[in-house]
PDB file of C-alpha atoms and ligand atoms in Angstrom:
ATOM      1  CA  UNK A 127       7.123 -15.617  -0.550  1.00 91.00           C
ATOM      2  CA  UNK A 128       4.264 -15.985   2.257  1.00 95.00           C
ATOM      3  CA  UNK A 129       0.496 -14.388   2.170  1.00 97.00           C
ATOM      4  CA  UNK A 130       0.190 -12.863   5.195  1.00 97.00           C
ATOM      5  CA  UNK A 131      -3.074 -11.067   5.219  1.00 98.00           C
ATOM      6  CA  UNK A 132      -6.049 -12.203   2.866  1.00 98.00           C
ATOM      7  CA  UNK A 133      -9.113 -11.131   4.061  1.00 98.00           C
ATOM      8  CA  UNK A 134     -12.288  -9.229   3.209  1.00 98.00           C
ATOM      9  CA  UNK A 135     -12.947  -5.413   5.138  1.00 98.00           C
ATOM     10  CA  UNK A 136     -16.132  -3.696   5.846  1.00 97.00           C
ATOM     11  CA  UNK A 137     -13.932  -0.852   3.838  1.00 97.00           C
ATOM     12  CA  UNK A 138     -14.354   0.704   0.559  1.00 97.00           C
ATOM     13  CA  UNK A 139     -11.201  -0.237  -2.028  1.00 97.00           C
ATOM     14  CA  UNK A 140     -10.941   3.969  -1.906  1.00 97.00           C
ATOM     15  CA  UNK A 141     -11.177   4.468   1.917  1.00 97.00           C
ATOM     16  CA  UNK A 142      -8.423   1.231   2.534  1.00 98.00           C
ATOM     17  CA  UNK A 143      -6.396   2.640  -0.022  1.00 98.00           C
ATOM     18  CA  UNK A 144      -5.963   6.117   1.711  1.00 97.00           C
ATOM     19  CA  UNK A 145      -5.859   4.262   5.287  1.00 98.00           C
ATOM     20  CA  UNK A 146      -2.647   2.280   4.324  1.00 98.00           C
ATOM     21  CA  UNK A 147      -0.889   4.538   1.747  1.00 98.00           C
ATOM     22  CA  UNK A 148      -1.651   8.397   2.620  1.00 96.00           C
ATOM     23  CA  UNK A 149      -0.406   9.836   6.063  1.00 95.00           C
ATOM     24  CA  UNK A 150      -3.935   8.720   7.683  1.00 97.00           C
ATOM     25  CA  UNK A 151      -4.668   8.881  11.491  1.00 96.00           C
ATOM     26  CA  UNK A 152      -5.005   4.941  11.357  1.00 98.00           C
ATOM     27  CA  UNK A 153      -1.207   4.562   9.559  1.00 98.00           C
ATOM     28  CA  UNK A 154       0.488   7.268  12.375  1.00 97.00           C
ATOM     29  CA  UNK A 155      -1.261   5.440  15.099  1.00 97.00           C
ATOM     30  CA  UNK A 156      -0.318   2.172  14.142  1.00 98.00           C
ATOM     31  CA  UNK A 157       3.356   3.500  13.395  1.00 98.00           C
ATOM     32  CA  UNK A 158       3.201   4.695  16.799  1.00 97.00           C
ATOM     33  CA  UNK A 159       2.736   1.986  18.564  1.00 97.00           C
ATOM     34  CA  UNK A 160       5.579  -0.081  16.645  1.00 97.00           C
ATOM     35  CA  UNK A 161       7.566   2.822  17.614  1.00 97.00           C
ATOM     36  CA  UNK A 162       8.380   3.610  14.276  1.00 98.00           C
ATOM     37  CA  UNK A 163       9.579   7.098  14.392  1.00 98.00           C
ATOM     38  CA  UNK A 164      10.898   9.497  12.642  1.00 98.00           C
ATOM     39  CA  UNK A 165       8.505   9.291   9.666  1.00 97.00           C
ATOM     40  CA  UNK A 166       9.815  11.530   6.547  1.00 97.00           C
ATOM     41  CA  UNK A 167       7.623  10.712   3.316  1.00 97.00           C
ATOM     42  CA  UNK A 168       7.748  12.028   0.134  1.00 97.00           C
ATOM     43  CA  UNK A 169       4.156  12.972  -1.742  1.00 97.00           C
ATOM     44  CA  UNK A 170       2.682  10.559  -4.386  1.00 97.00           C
ATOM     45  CA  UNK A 171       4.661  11.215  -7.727  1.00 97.00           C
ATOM     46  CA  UNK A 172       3.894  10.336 -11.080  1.00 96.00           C
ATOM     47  CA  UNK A 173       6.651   8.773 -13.195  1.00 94.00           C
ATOM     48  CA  UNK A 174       7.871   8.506 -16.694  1.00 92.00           C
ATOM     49  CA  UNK A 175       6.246   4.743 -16.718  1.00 89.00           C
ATOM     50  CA  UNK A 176       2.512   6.027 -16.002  1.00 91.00           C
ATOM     51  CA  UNK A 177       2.705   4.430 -12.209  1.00 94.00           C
ATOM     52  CA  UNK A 178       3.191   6.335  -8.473  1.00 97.00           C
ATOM     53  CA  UNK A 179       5.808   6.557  -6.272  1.00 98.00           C
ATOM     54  CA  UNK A 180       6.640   8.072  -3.144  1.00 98.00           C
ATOM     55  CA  UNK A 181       9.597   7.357  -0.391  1.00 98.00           C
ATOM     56  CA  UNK A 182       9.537   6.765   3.076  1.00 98.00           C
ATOM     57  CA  UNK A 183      12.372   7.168   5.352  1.00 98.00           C
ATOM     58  CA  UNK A 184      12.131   6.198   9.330  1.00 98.00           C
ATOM     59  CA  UNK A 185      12.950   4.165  12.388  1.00 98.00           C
ATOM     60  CA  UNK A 186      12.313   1.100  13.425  1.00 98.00           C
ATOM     61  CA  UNK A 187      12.781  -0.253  17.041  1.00 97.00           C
ATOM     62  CA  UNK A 188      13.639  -4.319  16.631  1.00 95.00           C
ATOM     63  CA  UNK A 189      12.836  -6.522  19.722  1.00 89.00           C
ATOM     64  CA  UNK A 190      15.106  -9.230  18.329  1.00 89.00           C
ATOM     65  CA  UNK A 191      17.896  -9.902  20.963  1.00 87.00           C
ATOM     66  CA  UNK A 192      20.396 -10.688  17.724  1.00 85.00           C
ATOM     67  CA  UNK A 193      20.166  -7.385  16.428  1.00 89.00           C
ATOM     68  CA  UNK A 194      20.410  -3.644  17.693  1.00 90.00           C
ATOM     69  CA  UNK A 195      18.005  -1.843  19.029  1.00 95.00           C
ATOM     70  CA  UNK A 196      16.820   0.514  16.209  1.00 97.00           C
ATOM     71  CA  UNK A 197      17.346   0.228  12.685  1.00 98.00           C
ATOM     72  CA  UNK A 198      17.018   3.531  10.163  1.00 98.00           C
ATOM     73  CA  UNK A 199      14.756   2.045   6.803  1.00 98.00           C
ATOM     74  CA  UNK A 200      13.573   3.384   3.187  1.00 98.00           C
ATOM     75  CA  UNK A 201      10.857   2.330   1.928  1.00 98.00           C
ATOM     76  CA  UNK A 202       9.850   2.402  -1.693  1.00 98.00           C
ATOM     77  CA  UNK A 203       6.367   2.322  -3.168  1.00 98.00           C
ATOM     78  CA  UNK A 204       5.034   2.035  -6.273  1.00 98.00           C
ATOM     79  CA  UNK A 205       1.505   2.319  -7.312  1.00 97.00           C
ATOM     80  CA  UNK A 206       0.646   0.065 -10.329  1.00 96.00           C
ATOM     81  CA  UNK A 207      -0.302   2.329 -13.328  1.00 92.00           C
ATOM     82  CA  UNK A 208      -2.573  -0.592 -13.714  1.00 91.00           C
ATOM     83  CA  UNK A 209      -4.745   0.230 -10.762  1.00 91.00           C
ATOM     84  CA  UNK A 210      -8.131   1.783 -10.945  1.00 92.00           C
ATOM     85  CA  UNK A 211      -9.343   3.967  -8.170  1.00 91.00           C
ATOM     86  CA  UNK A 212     -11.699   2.935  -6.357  1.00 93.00           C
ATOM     87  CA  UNK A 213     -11.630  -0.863  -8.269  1.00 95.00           C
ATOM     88  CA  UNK A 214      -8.181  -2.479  -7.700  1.00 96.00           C
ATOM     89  CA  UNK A 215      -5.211  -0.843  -6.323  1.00 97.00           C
ATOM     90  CA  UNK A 216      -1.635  -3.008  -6.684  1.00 98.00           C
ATOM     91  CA  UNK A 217       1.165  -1.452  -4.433  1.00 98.00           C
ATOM     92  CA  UNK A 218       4.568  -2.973  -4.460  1.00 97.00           C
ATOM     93  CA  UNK A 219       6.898  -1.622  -1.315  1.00 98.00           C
ATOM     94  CA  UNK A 220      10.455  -2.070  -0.998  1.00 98.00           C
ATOM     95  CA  UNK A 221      11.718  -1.753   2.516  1.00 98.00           C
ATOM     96  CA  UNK A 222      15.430  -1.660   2.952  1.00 98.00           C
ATOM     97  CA  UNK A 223      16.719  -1.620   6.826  1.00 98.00           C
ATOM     98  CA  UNK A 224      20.146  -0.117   6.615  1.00 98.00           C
ATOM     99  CA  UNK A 225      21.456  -1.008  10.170  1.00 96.00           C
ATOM    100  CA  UNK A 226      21.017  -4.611  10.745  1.00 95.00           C
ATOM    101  CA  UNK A 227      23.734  -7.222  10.010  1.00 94.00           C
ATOM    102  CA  UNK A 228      23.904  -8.200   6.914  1.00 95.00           C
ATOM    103  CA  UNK A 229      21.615  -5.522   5.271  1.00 96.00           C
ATOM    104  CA  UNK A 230      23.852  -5.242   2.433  1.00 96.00           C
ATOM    105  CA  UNK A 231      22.467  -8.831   0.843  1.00 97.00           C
ATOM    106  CA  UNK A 232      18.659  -8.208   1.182  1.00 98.00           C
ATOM    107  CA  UNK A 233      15.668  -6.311   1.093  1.00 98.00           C
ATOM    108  CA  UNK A 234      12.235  -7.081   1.861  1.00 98.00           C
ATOM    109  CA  UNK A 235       9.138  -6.436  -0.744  1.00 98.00           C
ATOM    110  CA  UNK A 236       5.758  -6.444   0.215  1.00 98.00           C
ATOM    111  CA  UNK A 237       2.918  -6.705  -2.332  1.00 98.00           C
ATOM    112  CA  UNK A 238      -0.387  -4.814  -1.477  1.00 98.00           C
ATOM    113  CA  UNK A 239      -3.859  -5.405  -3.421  1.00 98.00           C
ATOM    114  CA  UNK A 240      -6.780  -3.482  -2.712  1.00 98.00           C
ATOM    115  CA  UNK A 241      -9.554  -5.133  -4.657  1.00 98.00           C
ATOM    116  CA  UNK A 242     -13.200  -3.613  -4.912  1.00 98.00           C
ATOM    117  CA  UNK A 243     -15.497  -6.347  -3.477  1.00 96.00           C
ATOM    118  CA  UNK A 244     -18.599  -4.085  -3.407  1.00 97.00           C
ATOM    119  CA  UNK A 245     -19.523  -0.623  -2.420  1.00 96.00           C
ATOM    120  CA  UNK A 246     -18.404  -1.070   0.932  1.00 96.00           C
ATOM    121  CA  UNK A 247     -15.991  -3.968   0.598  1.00 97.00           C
ATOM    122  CA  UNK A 248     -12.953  -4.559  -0.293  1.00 98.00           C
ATOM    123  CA  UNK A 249     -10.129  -7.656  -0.101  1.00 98.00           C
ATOM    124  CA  UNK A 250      -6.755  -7.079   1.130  1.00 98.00           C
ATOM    125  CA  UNK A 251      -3.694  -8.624  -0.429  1.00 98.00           C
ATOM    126  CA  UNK A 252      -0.280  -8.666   1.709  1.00 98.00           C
ATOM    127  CA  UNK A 253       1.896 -10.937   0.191  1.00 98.00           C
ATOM    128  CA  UNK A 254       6.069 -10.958   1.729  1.00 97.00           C
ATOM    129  CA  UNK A 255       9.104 -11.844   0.055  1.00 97.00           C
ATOM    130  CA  UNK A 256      12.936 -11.730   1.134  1.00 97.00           C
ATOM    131  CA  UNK A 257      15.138 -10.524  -1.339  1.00 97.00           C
ATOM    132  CA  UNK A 258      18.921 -11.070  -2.220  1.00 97.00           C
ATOM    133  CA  UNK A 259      20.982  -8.100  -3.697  1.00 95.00           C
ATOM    134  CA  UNK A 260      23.782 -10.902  -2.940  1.00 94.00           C
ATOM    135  CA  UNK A 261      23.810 -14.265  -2.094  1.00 93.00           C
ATOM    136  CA  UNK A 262      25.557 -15.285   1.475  1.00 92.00           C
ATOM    137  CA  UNK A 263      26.873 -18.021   2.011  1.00 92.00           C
ATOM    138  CA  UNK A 264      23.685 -20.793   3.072  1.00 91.00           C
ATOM    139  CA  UNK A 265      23.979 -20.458   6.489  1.00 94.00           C
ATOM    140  CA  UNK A 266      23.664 -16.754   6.583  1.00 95.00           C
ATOM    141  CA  UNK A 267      20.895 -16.816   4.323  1.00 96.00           C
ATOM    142  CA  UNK A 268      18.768 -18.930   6.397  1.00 95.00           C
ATOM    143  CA  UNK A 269      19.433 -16.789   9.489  1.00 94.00           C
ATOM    144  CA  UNK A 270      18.588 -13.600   7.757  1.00 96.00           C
ATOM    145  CA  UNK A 271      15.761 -15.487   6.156  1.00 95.00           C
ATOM    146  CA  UNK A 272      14.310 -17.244   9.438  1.00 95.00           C
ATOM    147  CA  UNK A 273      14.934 -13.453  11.120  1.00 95.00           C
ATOM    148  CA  UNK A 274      12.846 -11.536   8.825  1.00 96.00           C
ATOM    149  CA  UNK A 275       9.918 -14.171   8.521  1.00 96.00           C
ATOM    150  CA  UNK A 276       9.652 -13.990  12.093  1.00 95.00           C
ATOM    151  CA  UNK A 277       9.921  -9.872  12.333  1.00 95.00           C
ATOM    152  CA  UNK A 278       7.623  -9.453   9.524  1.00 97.00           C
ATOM    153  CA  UNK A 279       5.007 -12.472  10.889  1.00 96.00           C
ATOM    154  CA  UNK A 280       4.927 -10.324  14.258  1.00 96.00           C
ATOM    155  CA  UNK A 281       4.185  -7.396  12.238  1.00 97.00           C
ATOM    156  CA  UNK A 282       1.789  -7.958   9.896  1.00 98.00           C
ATOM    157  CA  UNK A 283      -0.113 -10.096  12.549  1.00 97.00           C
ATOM    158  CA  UNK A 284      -0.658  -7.027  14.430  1.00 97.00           C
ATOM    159  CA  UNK A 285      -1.468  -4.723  11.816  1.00 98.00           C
ATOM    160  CA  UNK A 286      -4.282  -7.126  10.715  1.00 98.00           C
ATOM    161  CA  UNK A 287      -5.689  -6.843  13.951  1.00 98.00           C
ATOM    162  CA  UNK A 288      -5.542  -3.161  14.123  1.00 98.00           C
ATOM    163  CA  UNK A 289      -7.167  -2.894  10.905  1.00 98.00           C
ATOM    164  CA  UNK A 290     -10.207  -5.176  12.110  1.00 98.00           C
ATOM    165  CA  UNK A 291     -10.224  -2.839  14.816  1.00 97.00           C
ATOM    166  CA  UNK A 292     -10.263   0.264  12.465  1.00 97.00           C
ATOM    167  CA  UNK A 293     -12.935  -1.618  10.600  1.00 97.00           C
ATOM    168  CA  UNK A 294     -15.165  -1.913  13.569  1.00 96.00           C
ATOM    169  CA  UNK A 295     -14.709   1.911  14.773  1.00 95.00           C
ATOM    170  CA  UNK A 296     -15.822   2.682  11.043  1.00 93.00           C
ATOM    171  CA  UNK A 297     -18.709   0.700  10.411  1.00 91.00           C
ATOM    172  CA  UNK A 298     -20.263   1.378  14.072  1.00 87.00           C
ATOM    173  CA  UNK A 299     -23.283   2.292  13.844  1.00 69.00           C
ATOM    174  CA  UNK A 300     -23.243   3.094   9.459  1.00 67.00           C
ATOM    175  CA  UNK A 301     -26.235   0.882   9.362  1.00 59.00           C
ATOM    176  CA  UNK A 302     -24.686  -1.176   6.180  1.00 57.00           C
ATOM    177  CA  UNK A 303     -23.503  -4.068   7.807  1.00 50.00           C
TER     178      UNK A 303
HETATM  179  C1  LIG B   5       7.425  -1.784   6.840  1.00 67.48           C
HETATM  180  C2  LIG B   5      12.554  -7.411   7.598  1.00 67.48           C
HETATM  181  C3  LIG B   5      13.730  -7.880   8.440  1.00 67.48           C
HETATM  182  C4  LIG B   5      13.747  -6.957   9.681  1.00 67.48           C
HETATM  183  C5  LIG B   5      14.413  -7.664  10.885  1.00 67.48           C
HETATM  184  C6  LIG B   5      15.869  -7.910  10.455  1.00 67.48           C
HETATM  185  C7  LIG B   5      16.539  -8.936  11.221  1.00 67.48           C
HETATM  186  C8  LIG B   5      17.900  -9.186  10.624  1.00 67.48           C
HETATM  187  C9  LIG B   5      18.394 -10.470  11.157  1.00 67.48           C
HETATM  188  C10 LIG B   5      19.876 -10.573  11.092  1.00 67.48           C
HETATM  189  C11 LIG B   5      14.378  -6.861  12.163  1.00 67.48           C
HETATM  190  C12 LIG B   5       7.664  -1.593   8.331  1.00 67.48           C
HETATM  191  C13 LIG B   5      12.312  -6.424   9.766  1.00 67.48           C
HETATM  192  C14 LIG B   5      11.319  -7.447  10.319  1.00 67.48           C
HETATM  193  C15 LIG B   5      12.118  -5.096  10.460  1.00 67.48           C
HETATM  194  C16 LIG B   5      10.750  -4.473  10.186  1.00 67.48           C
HETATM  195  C17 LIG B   5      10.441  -4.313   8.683  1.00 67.48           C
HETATM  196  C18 LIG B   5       8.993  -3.784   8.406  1.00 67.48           C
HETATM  197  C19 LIG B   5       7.970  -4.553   9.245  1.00 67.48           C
HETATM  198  C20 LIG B   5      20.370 -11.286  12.296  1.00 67.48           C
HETATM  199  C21 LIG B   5      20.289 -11.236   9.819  1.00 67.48           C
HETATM  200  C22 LIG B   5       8.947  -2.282   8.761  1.00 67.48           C
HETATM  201  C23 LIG B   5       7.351  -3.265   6.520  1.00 67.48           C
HETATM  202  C24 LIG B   5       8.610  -3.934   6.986  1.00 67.48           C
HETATM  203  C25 LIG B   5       9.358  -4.602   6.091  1.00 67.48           C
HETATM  204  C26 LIG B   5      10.578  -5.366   6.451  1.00 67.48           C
HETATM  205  C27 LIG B   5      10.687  -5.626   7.940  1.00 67.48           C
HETATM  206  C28 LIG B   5      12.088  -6.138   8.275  1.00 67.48           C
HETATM  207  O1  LIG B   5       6.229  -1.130   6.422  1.00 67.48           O
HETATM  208  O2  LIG B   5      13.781  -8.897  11.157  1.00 67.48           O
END
């Protein structure tokens, strides 16, 4: 897997927390501009195992000249029973993109942690793996494999820099810096 964001926010653990995983202002802009549309999500549910879970359903426009245009996607998280609000928050997401060759061998799983840092700080986690349900023959693998680092490099890149930009909006002006 790859660690594609690891970096410390002028954020509460709490406030980063309902930025990235409640349907926040920052989360439907951001979708926006991906165009990612569509967005369906079920509430935060509690299961049987003492951790969180909620479903998202939308989607995705690809600019990869390989692959179609749009993709539909579910995505699966699950909120750590572990995790202590406002202290540390773990948040594994499975995205599955149903309409891209291949999508039958693999999913993708993102690993979120929201740690406390202090009051008004927090560290954030993004850590990326590619998953086989199947496994393709080696050449296939590497092409779906090369595919998604690149997609998911692109997009992670860019939500890093819309969070520092979220950051900035938040803090102007607070006084706590
Ligand atoms: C979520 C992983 C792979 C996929 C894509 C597939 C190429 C297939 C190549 C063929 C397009 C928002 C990605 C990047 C689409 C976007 C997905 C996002 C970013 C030729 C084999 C969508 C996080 C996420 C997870 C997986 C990403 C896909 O919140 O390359």
């Amino acid at each position: 897997g790859r660690l594609f964001v690891n970096r410390v926010f002028h954020i509460s653990a709490e406030k980063m927390f309902d930025l990235l995983f409640t349907d926040s202002s920052f989360m439907r802009r951001f979708m926006d501009i991906r165009k990612i549309i569509g967005v369906s999500s079920t509430s935060w549910q509690r299961e049987a195992s003492g951790g969180m879970k909620r479903t998202l359903n939308y989607t995705i426009t690809i600019n990869n000249p390989l692959v179609g245009k749009f993709s539909t996607a579910t995505e699966t998280q699950t909120l750590y029973k572990e995790s202590r609000e406002g202290q540390y928050y773990m948040i594994d997401s499975e995205v599955y993109t149903h309409d891209v060759p291949y999508h039958d061998y693999f999913y993708t799983q993102n690993r979120y942690c929201i740690i406390r840092n202090s009051k008004h700080k927090c560290r954030l986690r993004i850590y990326t793996d590619v998953k086989y349900k199947k496994q393709p023959w080696g050449l296939v693998k590497s092409f779906i494999t090369k595919n998604s680092w690149s997609g998911l490099e692109d997009y992670f890149r860019h939500f890093e820099a819309e969070l520092l930009e979220e950051e900035a909006e938040l803090t102007q002006g607070s006084g706590d810096a």
